[in-house]
Short mmCIF file of C-alpha atoms (C1' of nucleotides) in Angstrom, two decimals:
data_model
loop_
_atom_site.label_atom_id
_atom_site.label_comp_id
_atom_site.label_asym_id
_atom_site.label_seq_id
_atom_site.Cartn_x
_atom_site.Cartn_y
_atom_site.Cartn_z
CA MET A 635 0.00 0.00 0.00
CA HIS A 636 2.48 2.63 -1.15
CA ALA A 637 0.04 4.92 -2.92
CA THR A 638 -1.31 7.61 -0.63
CA PRO A 639 -5.09 7.57 -0.33
CA ASN A 640 -6.85 10.04 -2.56
CA PHE A 641 -8.49 11.80 0.35
CA ALA A 642 -5.13 12.86 1.78
CA SER A 643 -4.60 15.70 -0.69
CA ILE A 644 -8.06 17.08 -0.02
CA GLY A 645 -7.51 16.82 3.70
CA ALA A 646 -4.28 18.73 3.39
CA LEU A 647 -6.06 21.47 1.49
CA LEU A 648 -8.78 21.76 4.12
CA GLY A 649 -6.29 21.48 6.96
CA ASP A 650 -4.45 24.74 6.51
CA PRO A 651 -5.83 27.42 8.87
CA THR A 652 -5.83 30.14 6.25
CA ARG A 653 -7.59 28.08 3.61
CA ALA A 654 -9.99 26.83 6.26
CA ALA A 655 -10.90 30.40 7.22
CA MET A 656 -11.64 31.14 3.57
CA LEU A 657 -13.76 28.04 3.19
CA GLU A 658 -15.65 28.86 6.33
CA ALA A 659 -16.46 32.27 4.94
CA LEU A 660 -17.58 30.72 1.65
CA TYR A 661 -19.67 28.22 3.58
CA ASP A 662 -22.50 30.75 3.57
CA GLY A 663 -23.01 29.81 -0.08
CA ARG A 664 -22.25 33.24 -1.45
CA ALA A 665 -19.44 34.29 -3.76
CA TRP A 666 -16.63 36.35 -2.27
CA THR A 667 -13.89 38.38 -3.93
CA ALA A 668 -10.25 37.47 -3.48
CA GLY A 669 -9.67 40.60 -1.43
CA GLU A 670 -12.56 39.89 0.90
CA LEU A 671 -11.29 36.38 1.47
CA ALA A 672 -7.82 37.68 2.20
CA GLN A 673 -9.32 39.93 4.85
CA ALA A 674 -11.49 37.14 6.25
CA ALA A 675 -8.44 34.92 6.61
CA ASN A 676 -6.27 37.76 7.90
CA VAL A 677 -3.51 37.43 5.29
CA THR A 678 -2.14 39.62 2.50
CA PRO A 679 -3.72 39.48 -0.96
CA GLN A 680 -0.79 37.68 -2.50
CA THR A 681 -0.95 34.95 0.09
CA ALA A 682 -4.67 34.60 -0.44
CA SER A 683 -4.14 34.40 -4.16
CA ALA A 684 -1.82 31.43 -3.82
CA HIS A 685 -4.30 29.61 -1.61
CA LEU A 686 -7.24 30.32 -3.87
CA GLN A 687 -5.31 29.02 -6.83
CA LYS A 688 -4.80 25.72 -5.08
CA LEU A 689 -8.42 25.44 -4.08
CA VAL A 690 -9.62 26.15 -7.60
CA GLN A 691 -7.06 23.73 -9.00
CA ALA A 692 -8.52 21.00 -6.81
CA ASN A 693 -12.05 21.87 -7.91
CA LEU A 694 -13.09 22.84 -4.42
CA LEU A 695 -13.86 26.38 -5.54
CA ALA A 696 -15.29 27.85 -8.71
CA VAL A 697 -14.30 31.31 -9.86
CA ALA A 698 -16.00 33.92 -12.01
CA ALA A 699 -14.18 37.03 -13.24
CA GLN A 700 -16.21 40.22 -13.25
CA GLY A 701 -14.35 43.40 -14.15
CA ARG A 702 -11.32 43.61 -11.93
CA HIS A 703 -12.92 41.43 -9.29
CA ARG A 704 -12.76 37.70 -9.13
CA TYR A 705 -15.60 36.02 -7.30
CA PHE A 706 -14.97 32.70 -5.62
CA ARG A 707 -17.58 30.29 -4.33
CA LEU A 708 -17.76 26.66 -3.28
CA ALA A 709 -17.67 24.48 -6.38
CA SER A 710 -20.57 22.28 -5.30
CA SER A 711 -22.60 21.18 -2.36
CA ASP A 712 -20.26 18.20 -2.04
CA VAL A 713 -17.66 20.58 -0.70
CA ALA A 714 -20.05 21.91 1.93
CA ASP A 715 -20.94 18.32 2.78
CA ALA A 716 -17.30 17.46 3.33
CA LEU A 717 -16.77 20.48 5.57
CA GLU A 718 -19.82 19.44 7.52
CA ALA A 719 -18.60 15.86 7.83
CA LEU A 720 -15.29 17.09 9.23
CA SER A 721 -17.07 19.43 11.61
CA ILE A 722 -19.06 16.57 13.00
CA LEU A 723 -15.80 15.03 14.11
CA ALA A 724 -14.81 18.23 15.86
CA THR A 725 -16.69 19.42 18.88
CA ARG A 726 -18.46 22.41 17.41
CA ARG A 727 -20.58 22.14 14.29
CA LEU A 728 -21.05 24.47 11.40
CA VAL A 729 -24.55 25.62 10.65
CA ARG A 730 -25.57 26.38 7.13
CA PRO A 731 -26.82 29.93 7.45
CA TRP A 732 -29.29 29.79 4.60
CA LEU A 733 -31.00 26.85 6.19
CA ARG A 734 -31.55 28.35 9.60
CA SER A 735 -32.60 31.81 8.45
CA GLY A 736 -36.25 31.13 7.89
CA ALA A 737 -38.17 34.26 8.55
CA GLU A 738 -36.19 36.95 6.84
CA PRO A 739 -38.34 39.26 4.72
CA LEU A 740 -37.79 39.52 1.00
CA HIS A 741 -35.70 42.64 0.94
CA HIS A 742 -34.11 43.95 -2.17
CA ALA A 743 -36.24 42.07 -4.63
CA ARG A 744 -35.66 43.48 -8.07
CA THR A 745 -35.43 42.59 -11.71
CA CYS A 746 -32.16 41.84 -13.45
CA TYR A 747 -32.62 42.73 -17.14
CA ASP A 748 -35.80 40.70 -17.68
CA HIS A 749 -35.85 38.18 -14.87
CA LEU A 750 -36.01 38.20 -11.09
CA ALA A 751 -32.97 38.87 -8.94
CA GLY A 752 -32.13 39.89 -5.41
CA THR A 753 -33.30 37.95 -2.41
CA LEU A 754 -36.54 37.06 -4.16
CA GLY A 755 -34.85 35.63 -7.25
CA VAL A 756 -32.39 33.65 -5.19
CA SER A 757 -35.04 32.31 -2.79
CA LEU A 758 -37.25 31.31 -5.65
CA VAL A 759 -34.62 29.31 -7.47
CA GLU A 760 -33.58 27.66 -4.23
CA SER A 761 -37.15 26.66 -3.51
CA LEU A 762 -37.31 25.13 -6.96
CA LEU A 763 -34.08 23.26 -6.39
CA ARG A 764 -35.24 22.01 -3.00
CA GLN A 765 -38.44 20.71 -4.54
CA ARG A 766 -36.50 19.00 -7.31
CA CYS A 767 -38.19 21.11 -9.94
CA LEU A 768 -34.74 22.16 -11.16
CA THR A 769 -31.38 20.51 -11.01
CA GLU A 770 -28.17 22.47 -11.03
CA GLY A 771 -25.46 22.13 -13.67
CA ASP A 772 -22.24 24.04 -14.14
CA ASP A 773 -23.62 26.97 -16.08
CA ALA A 774 -27.32 26.25 -16.27
CA TYR A 775 -30.28 24.61 -14.60
CA SER A 776 -32.24 21.67 -15.98
CA VAL A 777 -35.99 21.28 -15.64
CA THR A 778 -37.12 17.98 -14.14
CA PRO A 779 -40.49 16.31 -14.82
CA ALA A 780 -41.73 17.78 -11.52
CA GLY A 781 -40.57 21.16 -12.74
CA ARG A 782 -42.40 20.76 -16.04
CA ALA A 783 -45.58 19.96 -14.13
CA LEU A 784 -45.20 23.05 -11.97
CA LEU A 785 -44.56 25.30 -14.94
CA ARG A 786 -47.56 23.86 -16.71
CA ARG A 787 -49.72 24.78 -13.71
CA LEU A 788 -48.48 28.33 -14.22
CA ASP A 789 -49.25 28.16 -17.95
CA ILE A 790 -45.63 28.70 -18.88
CA ASP A 791 -44.69 27.22 -22.22
CA VAL A 792 -41.41 25.51 -21.51
CA GLU A 793 -40.84 24.30 -25.04
CA ALA A 794 -41.37 27.76 -26.52
CA ALA A 795 -38.78 29.13 -24.14
CA ARG A 796 -36.41 26.31 -24.94
CA SER A 797 -36.65 26.84 -28.68
CA ARG A 798 -35.49 30.45 -28.54
CA ARG A 799 -31.98 31.22 -29.54
CA ARG A 800 -30.98 32.67 -26.19
CA SER A 801 -29.83 30.29 -23.52
CA PHE A 802 -32.63 28.46 -21.79
CA ALA A 803 -32.13 28.35 -18.04
CA ARG A 804 -28.88 30.12 -17.37
CA LYS A 805 -27.38 30.47 -13.90
CA CYS A 806 -27.03 34.21 -13.35
CA LEU A 807 -24.76 35.34 -10.53
CA ASP A 808 -26.40 37.94 -8.34
CA TRP A 809 -24.02 40.67 -7.30
CA SER A 810 -25.86 41.72 -4.18
CA GLU A 811 -26.67 38.27 -2.90
CA ARG A 812 -23.58 36.66 -4.38
CA ARG A 813 -25.68 33.64 -5.20
CA TYR A 814 -27.18 32.29 -8.39
CA HIS A 815 -30.66 32.95 -9.66
CA LEU A 816 -32.56 31.84 -12.73
CA GLY A 817 -31.86 33.77 -15.93
CA GLY A 818 -32.17 32.95 -19.60
CA ALA A 819 -35.38 32.48 -21.53
CA LEU A 820 -37.01 30.46 -18.77
CA GLY A 821 -36.16 33.07 -16.15
CA ALA A 822 -37.71 35.74 -18.34
CA ALA A 823 -40.83 33.66 -19.00
CA LEU A 824 -41.26 32.98 -15.29
CA ALA A 825 -40.91 36.65 -14.38
CA GLU A 826 -43.33 37.66 -17.14
CA CYS A 827 -45.85 35.12 -15.88
CA LEU A 828 -45.64 36.25 -12.26
CA PHE A 829 -46.16 39.87 -13.21
CA ALA A 830 -49.06 38.97 -15.54
CA ARG A 831 -50.76 37.06 -12.75
CA LYS A 832 -50.19 40.03 -10.44
CA TRP A 833 -48.31 37.90 -7.96
CA LEU A 834 -45.56 40.46 -8.19
CA ARG A 835 -45.75 44.21 -8.63
CA GLN A 836 -43.07 46.59 -9.76
CA ALA A 837 -43.11 50.18 -8.64
CA ALA A 838 -43.08 52.59 -11.57
CA GLY A 839 -39.63 53.79 -12.57
CA SER A 840 -37.90 51.37 -10.28
CA ARG A 841 -36.48 47.89 -10.50
CA ALA A 842 -37.72 47.12 -7.00
CA VAL A 843 -40.28 44.33 -6.88
CA SER A 844 -42.77 43.42 -4.17
CA VAL A 845 -44.98 40.40 -3.61
CA THR A 846 -48.73 41.11 -3.69
CA PRO A 847 -51.21 39.43 -1.32
CA LEU A 848 -52.36 37.42 -4.32
CA GLY A 849 -48.77 36.33 -4.83
CA GLU A 850 -48.36 35.39 -1.17
CA ARG A 851 -51.25 33.00 -1.53
CA GLY A 852 -50.09 31.62 -4.85
CA PHE A 853 -46.53 30.96 -3.72
CA ARG A 854 -47.84 29.28 -0.59
CA GLU A 855 -50.01 26.95 -2.64
CA LEU A 856 -47.00 25.94 -4.69
CA ASN A 857 -44.84 25.51 -1.60
CA LEU A 858 -42.45 28.15 -2.84
CA LEU A 859 -40.60 30.85 -0.95
CA GLN A 860 -41.05 29.27 2.45
CA GLU A 861 -38.83 27.33 4.77
CA MET B 615 -12.44 36.26 12.45
CA HIS B 616 -9.24 35.14 14.11
CA ALA B 617 -10.42 31.77 15.34
CA THR B 618 -9.56 29.03 12.87
CA PRO B 619 -12.49 26.83 11.93
CA ASN B 620 -12.73 23.66 13.91
CA PHE B 621 -12.62 21.49 10.82
CA ALA B 622 -9.14 22.74 10.00
CA SER B 623 -7.47 20.67 12.68
CA ILE B 624 -9.31 17.55 11.55
CA GLY B 625 -8.41 18.26 7.95
CA ALA B 626 -4.76 18.65 8.87
CA LEU B 627 -4.86 15.30 10.64
CA LEU B 628 -6.40 13.56 7.64
CA GLY B 629 -4.15 15.40 5.21
CA ASP B 630 -0.83 13.89 6.14
CA PRO B 631 0.04 11.02 3.77
CA THR B 632 1.24 8.73 6.53
CA ARG B 633 -1.79 9.21 8.73
CA ALA B 634 -3.99 8.88 5.67
CA ALA B 635 -2.43 5.52 4.84
CA MET B 636 -3.14 4.35 8.38
CA LEU B 637 -6.73 5.53 8.22
CA GLU B 638 -7.13 3.88 4.86
CA ALA B 639 -6.03 0.61 6.40
CA LEU B 640 -8.35 1.07 9.38
CA TYR B 641 -11.18 1.90 7.04
CA ASP B 642 -11.99 -1.80 6.78
CA GLY B 643 -13.47 -1.51 10.26
CA ARG B 644 -11.04 -3.90 11.89
CA ALA B 645 -8.55 -3.18 14.67
CA TRP B 646 -4.86 -3.05 13.75
CA THR B 647 -1.77 -3.06 15.97
CA ALA B 648 0.61 -0.11 15.99
CA GLY B 649 3.25 -2.18 14.24
CA GLU B 650 0.92 -3.28 11.48
CA LEU B 651 -0.09 0.30 10.87
CA ALA B 652 3.55 1.36 10.74
CA GLN B 653 4.11 -1.24 8.06
CA ALA B 654 0.96 -0.25 6.17
CA ALA B 655 2.09 3.36 6.10
CA ASN B 656 5.71 2.44 5.35
CA VAL B 657 7.27 4.26 8.30
CA THR B 658 9.23 3.24 11.38
CA PRO B 659 7.37 2.27 14.57
CA GLN B 660 8.35 5.41 16.42
CA THR B 661 6.98 7.58 13.64
CA ALA B 662 3.76 5.61 13.59
CA SER B 663 3.48 5.96 17.35
CA ALA B 664 3.58 9.74 17.15
CA HIS B 665 0.87 9.78 14.49
CA LEU B 666 -1.35 7.37 16.35
CA GLN B 667 -1.08 9.45 19.46
CA LYS B 668 -2.40 12.46 17.61
CA LEU B 669 -5.25 10.54 16.04
CA VAL B 670 -6.33 9.13 19.39
CA GLN B 671 -5.99 12.55 20.99
CA ALA B 672 -8.42 13.94 18.41
CA ASN B 673 -10.86 11.11 19.03
CA LEU B 674 -10.54 9.83 15.49
CA LEU B 675 -9.21 6.49 16.73
CA ALA B 676 -10.01 4.32 19.71
CA VAL B 677 -7.31 2.16 21.26
CA ALA B 678 -7.37 -1.01 23.32
CA ALA B 679 -4.27 -2.37 25.03
CA GLN B 680 -3.93 -6.12 24.97
CA GLY B 681 -0.72 -7.61 26.30
CA ARG B 682 2.15 -5.88 24.63
CA HIS B 683 0.02 -5.02 21.61
CA ARG B 684 -2.11 -1.93 21.23
CA TYR B 685 -5.05 -2.28 18.89
CA PHE B 686 -6.31 0.78 17.07
CA ARG B 687 -9.61 1.16 15.25
CA LEU B 688 -11.74 4.01 13.92
CA ALA B 689 -13.51 5.69 16.81
CA SER B 690 -16.89 5.75 15.08
CA SER B 691 -18.61 5.48 11.74
CA ASP B 692 -18.55 9.28 11.61
CA VAL B 693 -14.84 9.05 10.90
CA ALA B 694 -15.51 6.71 8.00
CA ASP B 695 -18.16 9.10 6.75
CA ALA B 696 -15.70 11.96 6.74
CA LEU B 697 -13.15 9.91 4.80
CA GLU B 698 -15.87 9.00 2.34
CA ALA B 699 -16.90 12.64 1.92
CA LEU B 700 -13.32 13.64 1.17
CA SER B 701 -12.91 10.76 -1.27
CA ILE B 702 -15.93 11.98 -3.16
CA LEU B 703 -14.26 15.36 -3.61
CA ALA B 704 -11.03 13.73 -4.66
CA THR B 705 -12.56 11.61 -7.39
CA ARG B 706 -15.17 14.10 -8.53
CA ARG B 707 -12.91 16.02 -10.87
CA LEU B 708 -12.15 12.97 -13.00
CA VAL B 709 -14.48 12.44 -15.91
CA ARG B 710 -17.01 9.98 -14.64
CA PRO B 711 -14.36 7.62 -13.28
CA TRP B 712 -17.03 5.29 -11.99
CA LEU B 713 -17.86 4.34 -15.54
CA ARG B 714 -14.47 3.51 -16.94
CA SER B 715 -12.88 1.71 -14.01
CA GLY B 716 -14.33 -1.68 -13.45
CA ALA B 717 -11.00 -3.35 -13.30
CA GLU B 718 -9.87 -2.31 -9.85
CA PRO B 719 -11.12 -4.74 -7.23
CA LEU B 720 -11.75 -1.96 -4.73
CA HIS B 721 -14.27 -0.43 -7.07
CA HIS B 722 -15.97 -3.72 -7.56
CA ALA B 723 -16.58 -4.69 -4.00
CA ARG B 724 -15.15 -3.53 -0.72
CA THR B 725 -16.07 -2.86 2.85
CA CYS B 726 -16.90 0.66 3.95
CA TYR B 727 -16.06 0.67 7.66
CA ASP B 728 -18.37 -2.18 8.60
CA HIS B 729 -20.74 -2.59 5.66
CA LEU B 730 -20.54 -3.35 1.95
CA ALA B 731 -19.70 -0.76 -0.70
CA GLY B 732 -18.55 -0.60 -4.29
CA THR B 733 -20.46 -2.17 -7.18
CA LEU B 734 -21.48 -5.07 -4.94
CA GLY B 735 -22.92 -2.88 -2.22
CA VAL B 736 -24.79 -0.72 -4.71
CA SER B 737 -26.12 -3.69 -6.69
CA LEU B 738 -27.27 -5.40 -3.54
CA VAL B 739 -29.26 -2.45 -2.27
CA GLU B 740 -30.77 -1.91 -5.68
CA SER B 741 -31.84 -5.52 -5.86
CA LEU B 742 -33.48 -5.09 -2.49
CA LEU B 743 -35.25 -1.95 -3.67
CA ARG B 744 -36.42 -3.64 -6.86
CA GLN B 745 -37.89 -6.50 -4.85
CA ARG B 746 -39.62 -4.06 -2.52
CA CYS B 747 -37.63 -5.34 0.42
CA LEU B 748 -36.54 -1.77 1.09
CA THR B 749 -38.04 1.59 0.30
CA GLU B 750 -35.99 4.70 -0.11
CA GLY B 751 -36.32 7.85 1.97
CA ASP B 752 -34.30 11.04 1.97
CA ASP B 753 -31.53 9.93 4.28
CA ALA B 754 -32.40 6.34 5.03
CA TYR B 755 -34.07 3.18 3.83
CA SER B 756 -37.12 1.54 5.40
CA VAL B 757 -37.64 -2.21 5.67
CA THR B 758 -40.91 -3.49 4.20
CA PRO B 759 -42.73 -6.64 5.38
CA ALA B 760 -41.15 -8.44 2.41
CA GLY B 761 -37.78 -7.19 3.59
CA ARG B 762 -38.36 -8.41 7.11
CA ALA B 763 -39.20 -11.86 5.71
CA LEU B 764 -36.01 -11.92 3.66
CA LEU B 765 -33.85 -10.83 6.57
CA ARG B 766 -35.47 -13.47 8.76
CA ARG B 767 -34.49 -16.12 6.21
CA LEU B 768 -30.93 -14.92 6.65
CA ASP B 769 -31.28 -15.03 10.45
CA ILE B 770 -30.67 -11.33 10.77
CA ASP B 771 -32.25 -9.80 13.84
CA VAL B 772 -33.79 -6.61 12.49
CA GLU B 773 -35.14 -5.43 15.81
CA ALA B 774 -31.80 -5.82 17.52
CA ALA B 775 -30.21 -3.69 14.82
CA ARG B 776 -32.97 -1.12 15.08
CA SER B 777 -32.62 -0.75 18.82
CA ARG B 778 -28.97 0.26 18.67
CA ARG B 779 -28.09 3.87 19.17
CA ARG B 780 -26.55 4.29 15.73
CA SER B 781 -28.76 5.01 12.76
CA PHE B 782 -30.59 1.99 11.47
CA ALA B 783 -30.52 1.84 7.66
CA ARG B 784 -28.65 4.89 6.56
CA LYS B 785 -28.05 5.77 2.92
CA CYS B 786 -24.29 5.92 2.51
CA LEU B 787 -22.92 7.64 -0.59
CA ASP B 788 -20.33 5.59 -2.42
CA TRP B 789 -17.26 7.48 -3.64
CA SER B 790 -16.54 5.19 -6.58
CA GLU B 791 -20.07 4.43 -7.73
CA ARG B 792 -21.52 7.79 -6.77
CA ARG B 793 -24.68 5.98 -5.75
CA TYR B 794 -26.12 5.01 -2.42
CA HIS B 795 -25.57 1.76 -0.60
CA LEU B 796 -26.86 0.45 2.71
CA GLY B 797 -25.03 1.61 5.83
CA GLY B 798 -25.98 1.96 9.46
CA ALA B 799 -26.66 -0.86 11.88
CA LEU B 800 -28.61 -2.88 9.32
CA GLY B 801 -25.86 -2.57 6.73
CA ALA B 802 -23.36 -3.79 9.28
CA ALA B 803 -25.57 -6.68 10.32
CA LEU B 804 -26.10 -7.72 6.71
CA ALA B 805 -22.38 -7.64 5.94
CA GLU B 806 -21.59 -9.56 9.09
CA CYS B 807 -24.14 -12.19 8.15
CA LEU B 808 -22.84 -12.61 4.59
CA PHE B 809 -19.28 -13.05 5.82
CA ALA B 810 -20.39 -15.47 8.53
CA ARG B 811 -22.24 -17.58 5.97
CA LYS B 812 -19.13 -17.50 3.77
CA TRP B 813 -21.07 -16.00 0.89
CA LEU B 814 -18.45 -13.28 0.79
CA ARG B 815 -14.75 -13.45 1.50
CA GLN B 816 -12.30 -10.68 2.31
CA ALA B 817 -8.64 -11.06 1.42
CA ALA B 818 -6.37 -10.53 4.41
CA GLY B 819 -5.07 -6.99 4.70
CA SER B 820 -7.36 -5.62 2.03
CA ARG B 821 -10.78 -4.04 1.85
CA ALA B 822 -11.54 -5.85 -1.38
CA VAL B 823 -14.37 -8.38 -1.17
CA SER B 824 -15.25 -11.28 -3.45
CA VAL B 825 -18.30 -13.51 -3.79
CA THR B 826 -17.71 -17.21 -3.08
CA PRO B 827 -19.38 -20.01 -5.08
CA LEU B 828 -21.56 -20.58 -2.03
CA GLY B 829 -22.55 -16.94 -2.20
CA GLU B 830 -23.31 -17.15 -5.92
CA ARG B 831 -25.81 -19.87 -5.19
CA GLY B 832 -27.31 -18.16 -2.18
CA PHE B 833 -27.81 -14.85 -3.91
CA ARG B 834 -29.40 -16.62 -6.86
CA GLU B 835 -31.88 -18.37 -4.57
CA LEU B 836 -32.88 -15.04 -3.09
CA ASN B 837 -33.08 -13.39 -6.53
CA LEU B 838 -30.43 -10.91 -5.57
CA LEU B 839 -27.54 -9.49 -7.55
CA GLN B 840 -28.85 -10.39 -10.96
CA GLU B 841 -30.03 -8.19 -13.72
"C1'" DG C 668 16.98 -14.24 36.53
"C1'" DC C 669 17.58 -13.64 30.99
"C1'" DC C 670 16.37 -12.23 26.22
"C1'" DA C 671 13.00 -11.11 22.51
"C1'" DT C 672 9.26 -8.41 20.99
"C1'" DG C 673 6.14 -4.40 20.80
"C1'" DT C 674 5.76 0.31 21.73
"C1'" DT C 675 6.91 4.90 23.40
"C1'" DT C 676 10.01 9.01 24.51
"C1'" DC C 677 13.77 12.07 23.42
"C1'" DG C 678 16.66 14.65 20.45
"C1'" DA C 679 18.26 16.27 16.11
"C1'" DC C 680 17.89 16.77 11.26
"C1'" DG C 681 15.87 18.44 7.05
"C1'" DC C 682 12.30 19.37 3.86
"C1'" DG C 683 7.98 21.39 2.45
"C1'" DG C 684 5.18 25.08 2.30
"C1'" DA C 685 3.08 29.34 4.21
"C1'" DA C 686 4.16 34.05 4.62
"C1'" DC C 687 5.34 38.69 2.84
"C1'" DG C 688 7.84 42.51 -0.09
"C1'" DA C 689 8.41 44.01 -4.55
"C1'" DA C 690 7.06 44.17 -9.05
"C1'" DG C 691 3.94 43.28 -13.01
"C1'" DC C 692 -0.57 42.90 -15.34
"C1'" DG C 693 -5.28 44.10 -16.41
"C1'" DA C 694 -9.42 46.80 -15.77
"C1'" DT C 695 -11.90 50.84 -14.24
"C1'" DA C 696 -12.29 55.76 -13.16
"C1'" DC C 697 -11.21 60.55 -14.16
"C1'" DG D 330 -3.69 60.08 -21.49
"C1'" DT D 331 -2.74 59.25 -15.84
"C1'" DA D 332 -4.05 57.43 -11.50
"C1'" DT D 333 -6.03 53.94 -8.78
"C1'" DC D 334 -7.63 49.54 -7.61
"C1'" DG D 335 -7.74 44.37 -7.58
"C1'" DC D 336 -5.22 40.59 -8.26
"C1'" DT D 337 -1.26 37.68 -9.56
"C1'" DT D 338 3.74 36.24 -10.16
"C1'" DC D 339 8.40 36.00 -8.49
"C1'" DG D 340 11.87 35.54 -5.06
"C1'" DT D 341 13.15 35.01 -0.37
"C1'" DT D 342 12.75 33.99 4.43
"C1'" DC D 343 11.47 31.19 8.04
"C1'" DC D 344 8.82 28.25 11.01
"C1'" DG D 345 6.42 23.79 11.67
"C1'" DC D 346 6.26 19.18 11.51
"C1'" DG D 347 7.31 14.65 9.80
"C1'" DT D 348 11.15 11.62 10.02
"C1'" DC D 349 14.51 8.52 12.00
"C1'" DG D 350 18.39 6.90 15.39
"C1'" DA D 351 19.13 5.87 19.99
"C1'" DA D 352 17.47 4.66 24.14
"C1'" DA D 353 13.97 3.62 27.56
"C1'" DC D 354 9.87 1.23 28.93
"C1'" DA D 355 6.83 -2.25 28.99
"C1'" DT D 356 5.13 -7.32 28.44
"C1'" DG D 357 5.64 -12.20 27.59
"C1'" DG D 358 8.34 -16.42 27.05
"C1'" DC D 359 12.07 -19.15 28.87
#
DNA sequence: GCCATGTTTCGACGCGGAACGAAGCGATAC
DNA sequence: GTATCGCTTCGTTCCGCGTCGAAACATGGC
């Protein structure tokens, strides 16, 4: 048994205090810039850069360049699972913040080009993921049979959206939430539908969006937007 | 944010190649002496001793002194879970490795702490699901009346397994197959039974498992493990 | 009593890698 | 254009920790 087990390299990556501090910050599921992570881990930017390179190299983190910022986030939920598994062995446990925060109001809901963004957009897509209406790929979401059924209930024509030339169900990174929401043709069709049904209302001359009482009821019936 | 995350220390422990080799050996669920572990990790006894001390200190290993030997084993199935979670991250980047690699015996059939994993473990649980002996929940399986009958034929005491403090029929994610197999107390009881009946055999010093001719016949009679 | 075996403690060596300063690159702002 | 900001690359220093030799400490067999 001369070959070192494959988990050793991952353990070594997670074992360094600086990298661990970065991963703990990213454990909230949002995307952070390199500079923010350097600050969170209390090291200089060049040190942080070296660590982030290793983590990306090992596919623990994904990175998206935006202007002169580079946004890093956990590459998949498997990474969060591994951190959690290690934490179980330690005395204190990590708590996934987006799971415990149930009752926070939908602040900062807004549109992003032609689809929903902000807390509302992110919560909505996460509800859909939790209910297995969508599955998550690298750059896009896929619609499951359950998702097709839900969209049919809302009278959204999935196939029409799919046939358009623009991408179908793109993952769009939200710069305030630092999380993904649903863009593409499907995101636009969904937003259009929710406004048409008056579940959502947009104040004139503003991108801010609010949920109407009608929408409250509708989302509740579909088991969306709730913990 | 000066405090280093608690998982960092665990990660550092699992990240060292020598300690990882020891844990890999102990992953078969059996107890090994300090000398055997030194040999497995290819280091001198005094080096192994230092590592084992750290692992015991961190509650990753349990130790029992017997004469002039000291027997080490994994402290709990949580440790095996953590190793499994890290292995998933380590193999994830490869392009669907669970499809191309049938050749390696570890992928085919192995023990995962104290239950069966690999192709064998996955096939077995899927046979049981297909025959409605088990049903699948989010985190665990449930035993149906048909399943209870089958387990009784194998002289497995389901109620004894259920009454233990550890989880009963947990779904354990397999790092090579990327599918679930049967863990928990029931998984352990089933593996124990199949080894006791000599349906399965484990080569000394390896986690690889093979099906004996006796097992071939037995599985066929129970309509298990066949397509 | 003796010696052999299994394991731990102590001390010293040496390598790997984390850290930062300085400099370079690219993008945005003015 | 110039200035500034965010990030990365290069080169160097330095500390931590894994490693082994030597020796001590057990336990069991004789």
